[in-house]
Coordinates of C-alpha atoms in Angstrom, one line a residue:
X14 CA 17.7 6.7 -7.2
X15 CA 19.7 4.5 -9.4
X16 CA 18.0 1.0 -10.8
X17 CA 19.9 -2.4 -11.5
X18 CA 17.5 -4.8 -13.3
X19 CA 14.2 -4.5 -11.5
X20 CA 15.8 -3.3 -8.4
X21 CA 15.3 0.0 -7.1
X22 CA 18.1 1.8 -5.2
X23 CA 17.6 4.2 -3.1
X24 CA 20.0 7.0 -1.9
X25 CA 21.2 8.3 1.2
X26 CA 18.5 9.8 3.6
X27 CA 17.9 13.5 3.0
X28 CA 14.9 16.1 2.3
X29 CA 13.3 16.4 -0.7
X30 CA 12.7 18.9 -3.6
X31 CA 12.1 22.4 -3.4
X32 CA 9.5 24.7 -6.0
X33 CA 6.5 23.8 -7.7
X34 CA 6.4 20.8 -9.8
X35 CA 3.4 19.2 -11.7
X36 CA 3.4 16.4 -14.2
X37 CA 0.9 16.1 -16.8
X38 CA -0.4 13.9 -19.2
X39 CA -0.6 14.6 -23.2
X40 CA -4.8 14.9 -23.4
X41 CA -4.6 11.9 -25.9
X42 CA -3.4 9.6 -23.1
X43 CA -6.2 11.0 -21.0
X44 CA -9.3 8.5 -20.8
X45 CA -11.4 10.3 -18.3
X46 CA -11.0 12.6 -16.2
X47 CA -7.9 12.1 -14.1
X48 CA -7.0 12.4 -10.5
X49 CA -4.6 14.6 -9.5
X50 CA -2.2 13.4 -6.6
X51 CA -0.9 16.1 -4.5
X52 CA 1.9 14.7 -2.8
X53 CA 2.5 17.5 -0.4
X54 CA -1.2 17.8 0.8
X55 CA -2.3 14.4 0.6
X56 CA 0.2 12.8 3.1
X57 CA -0.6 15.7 5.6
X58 CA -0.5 14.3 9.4
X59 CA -3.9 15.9 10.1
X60 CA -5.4 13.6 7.7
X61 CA -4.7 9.9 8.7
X62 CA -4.5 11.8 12.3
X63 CA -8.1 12.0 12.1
X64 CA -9.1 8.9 10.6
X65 CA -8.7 9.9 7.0
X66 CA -7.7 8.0 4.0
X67 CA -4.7 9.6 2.3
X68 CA -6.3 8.2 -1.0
X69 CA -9.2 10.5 -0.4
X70 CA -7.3 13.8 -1.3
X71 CA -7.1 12.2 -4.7
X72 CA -10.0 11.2 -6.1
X73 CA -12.9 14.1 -4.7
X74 CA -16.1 12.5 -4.8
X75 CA -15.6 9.9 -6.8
X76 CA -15.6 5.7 -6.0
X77 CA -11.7 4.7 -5.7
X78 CA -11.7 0.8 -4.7
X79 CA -9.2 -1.4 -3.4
X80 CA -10.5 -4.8 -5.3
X81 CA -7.7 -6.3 -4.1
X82 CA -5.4 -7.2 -0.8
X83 CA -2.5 -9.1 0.2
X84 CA -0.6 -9.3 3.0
X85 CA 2.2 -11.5 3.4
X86 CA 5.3 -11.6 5.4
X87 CA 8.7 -12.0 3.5
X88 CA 12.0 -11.0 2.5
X89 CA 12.0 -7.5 1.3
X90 CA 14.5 -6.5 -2.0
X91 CA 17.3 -6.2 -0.8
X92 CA 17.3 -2.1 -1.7
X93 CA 14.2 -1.7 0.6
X94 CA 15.7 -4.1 3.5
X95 CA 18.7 -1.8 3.5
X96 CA 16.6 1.9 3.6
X97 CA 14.2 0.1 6.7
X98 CA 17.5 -1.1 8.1
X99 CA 16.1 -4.6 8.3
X100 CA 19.0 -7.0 10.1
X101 CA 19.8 -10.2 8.3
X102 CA 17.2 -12.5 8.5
X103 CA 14.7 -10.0 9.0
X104 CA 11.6 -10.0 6.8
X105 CA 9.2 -6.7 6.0
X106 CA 5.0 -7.1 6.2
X107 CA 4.3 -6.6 2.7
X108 CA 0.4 -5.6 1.7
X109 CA 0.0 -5.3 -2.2
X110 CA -2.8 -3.9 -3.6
X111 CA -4.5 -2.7 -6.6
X112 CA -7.0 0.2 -6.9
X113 CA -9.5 0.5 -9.3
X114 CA -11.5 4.1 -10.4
X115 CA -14.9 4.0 -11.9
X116 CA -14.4 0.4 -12.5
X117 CA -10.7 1.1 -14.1
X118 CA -7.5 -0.4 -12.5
X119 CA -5.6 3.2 -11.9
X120 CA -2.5 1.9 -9.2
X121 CA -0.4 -0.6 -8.2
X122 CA 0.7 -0.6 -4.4
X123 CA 3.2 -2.9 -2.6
X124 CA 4.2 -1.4 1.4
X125 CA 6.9 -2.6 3.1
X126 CA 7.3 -2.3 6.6
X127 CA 9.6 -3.7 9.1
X128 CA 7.6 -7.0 10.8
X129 CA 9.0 -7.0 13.5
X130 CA 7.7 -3.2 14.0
X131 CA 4.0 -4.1 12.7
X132 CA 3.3 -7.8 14.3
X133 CA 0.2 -8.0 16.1
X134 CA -1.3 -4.7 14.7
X135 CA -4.1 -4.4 11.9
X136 CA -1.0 -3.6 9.7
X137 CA -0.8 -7.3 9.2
X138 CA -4.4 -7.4 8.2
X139 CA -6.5 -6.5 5.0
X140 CA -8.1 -3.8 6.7
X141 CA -5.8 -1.8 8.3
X142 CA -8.7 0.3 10.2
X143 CA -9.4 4.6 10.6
X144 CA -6.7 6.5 9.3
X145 CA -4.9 3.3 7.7
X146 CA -1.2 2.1 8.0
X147 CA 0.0 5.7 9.1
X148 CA -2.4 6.1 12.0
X149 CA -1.1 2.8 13.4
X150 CA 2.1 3.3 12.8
X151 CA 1.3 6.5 14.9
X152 CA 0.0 4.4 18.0
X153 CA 3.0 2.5 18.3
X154 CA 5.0 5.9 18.7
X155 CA 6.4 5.9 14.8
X156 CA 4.2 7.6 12.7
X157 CA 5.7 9.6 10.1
X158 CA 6.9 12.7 10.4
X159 CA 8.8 13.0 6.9
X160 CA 8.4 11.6 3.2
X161 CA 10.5 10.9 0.2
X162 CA 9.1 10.5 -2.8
X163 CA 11.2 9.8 -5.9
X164 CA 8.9 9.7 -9.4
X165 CA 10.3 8.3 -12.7
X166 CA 8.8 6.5 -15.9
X167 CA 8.8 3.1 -18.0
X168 CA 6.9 1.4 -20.3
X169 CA 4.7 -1.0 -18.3
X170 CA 5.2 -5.0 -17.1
X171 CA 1.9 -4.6 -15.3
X172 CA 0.0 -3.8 -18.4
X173 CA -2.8 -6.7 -17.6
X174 CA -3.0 -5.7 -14.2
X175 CA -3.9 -2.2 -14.7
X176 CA -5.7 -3.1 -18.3
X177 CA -3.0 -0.4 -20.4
X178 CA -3.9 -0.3 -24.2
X179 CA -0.8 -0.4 -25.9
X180 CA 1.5 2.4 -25.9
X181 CA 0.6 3.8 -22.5
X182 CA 3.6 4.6 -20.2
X183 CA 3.4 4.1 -16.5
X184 CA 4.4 6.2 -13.4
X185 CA 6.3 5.0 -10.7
X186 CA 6.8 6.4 -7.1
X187 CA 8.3 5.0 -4.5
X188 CA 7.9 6.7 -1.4
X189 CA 9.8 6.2 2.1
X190 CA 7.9 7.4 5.2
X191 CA 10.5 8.4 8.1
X192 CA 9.2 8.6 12.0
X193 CA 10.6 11.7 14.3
X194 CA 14.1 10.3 14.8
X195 CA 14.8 10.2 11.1
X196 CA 14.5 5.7 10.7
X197 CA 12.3 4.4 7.4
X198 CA 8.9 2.6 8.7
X199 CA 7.6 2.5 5.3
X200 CA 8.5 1.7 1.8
X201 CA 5.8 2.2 -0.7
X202 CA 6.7 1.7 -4.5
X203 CA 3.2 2.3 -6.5
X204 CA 2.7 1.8 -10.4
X205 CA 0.3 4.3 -11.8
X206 CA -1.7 4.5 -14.7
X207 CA 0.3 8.0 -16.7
X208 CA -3.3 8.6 -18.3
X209 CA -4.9 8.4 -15.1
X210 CA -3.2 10.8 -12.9
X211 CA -1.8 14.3 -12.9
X212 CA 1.2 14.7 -10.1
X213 CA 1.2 18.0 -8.1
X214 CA 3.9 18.5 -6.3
X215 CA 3.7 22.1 -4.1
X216 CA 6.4 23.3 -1.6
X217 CA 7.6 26.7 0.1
X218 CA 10.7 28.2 -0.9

């Protein structure tokens, strides 16, 4: 992915890594115990298939809260328009959220999806119902069968919204969803807190 300004661009449609990859965090950056994202198992179809937050493979038993939720219809950058192949004039439903662990703001979340695609569905609400985005993308006959995720790292512009003491760095995925005949139906670029979260990344050879 190569970035111009604030704008994230994303490359050509194709698989993703291969090996075992996981990204941890110096212990002094650590202020509790952190949650560790596995991005292989997490996004498995048997979970949102049977009603299942995705979130949930993160955080164990433990109180992970979304405290807050917008969802707005607009025009997406243009780097995202292009991957969900969004004609001119097209707008994306865009849901931004912000989750907070044990009463600490760990992630930043803003979906994009095509509107067109989503209109009338609890995609365009707060709650988007059992199994979330995924499982209704999945009654509309384009849930995902494939996922992208491309990680790097910055200092943060989203310091007050996820309450970063100086010097903290922040992760950012972004992560494309792709339905069975290979189209994007979902942009996600999240901004986590780096002393939060430990990214496990496990695939076959």
């Amino acid at each position: 992915m190569e970035t111009s300004g604030n704008v994230w661009r994303y490359p050509e449609k194709r698989s993703g890594l291969s090996g075992h990859e996981t990204v941890r965090q110096p212990e002094h950056q650590r202020a509790g115990a952190e949650l560790r994202r596995r991005g292989v198992q997490r996004l498995a179809r048997e979970r949102w298939a049977e009603g299942r937050s995705i979130w949930s493979a993160d955080i164990g038993d433990r109180e992970l809260v979304v405290d807050s939720v917008e969802v707005t219809e607009e025009a997406a950058p243009a780097a995202v328009a292009a991957v969900l192949e969004l004609g001119e004039g097209a707008h994306a439903c865009v849901r931004r959220r912000r989750f907070v662990l044990d009463g600490k703001p760990v992630l930043l979340s803003t979906s994009y999806l095509p509107a067109a695609l989503v209109a009338g569905t609890a995609i365009t609400q707060p709650d988007t119902g059992s199994g979330g985005t995924y499982a209704r993308l999945a009654e509309l006959g384009r849930g995902p069968v494939r996922f992208r995720e491309e990680v790097r790292s910055r200092m943060p512009e989203e310091a007050g919204r996820l309450e970063l003491p100086a010097g903290v760095p922040v992760v950012l995925v972004a992560r494309t969803a792709f339905d069975a005949e290979g189209r994007a139906v979902e942009v996600n670029e999240m901004v986590l807190d780096s002393s939060a979260y430990v990214l496990e990344y496990d695939f076959e050879a």
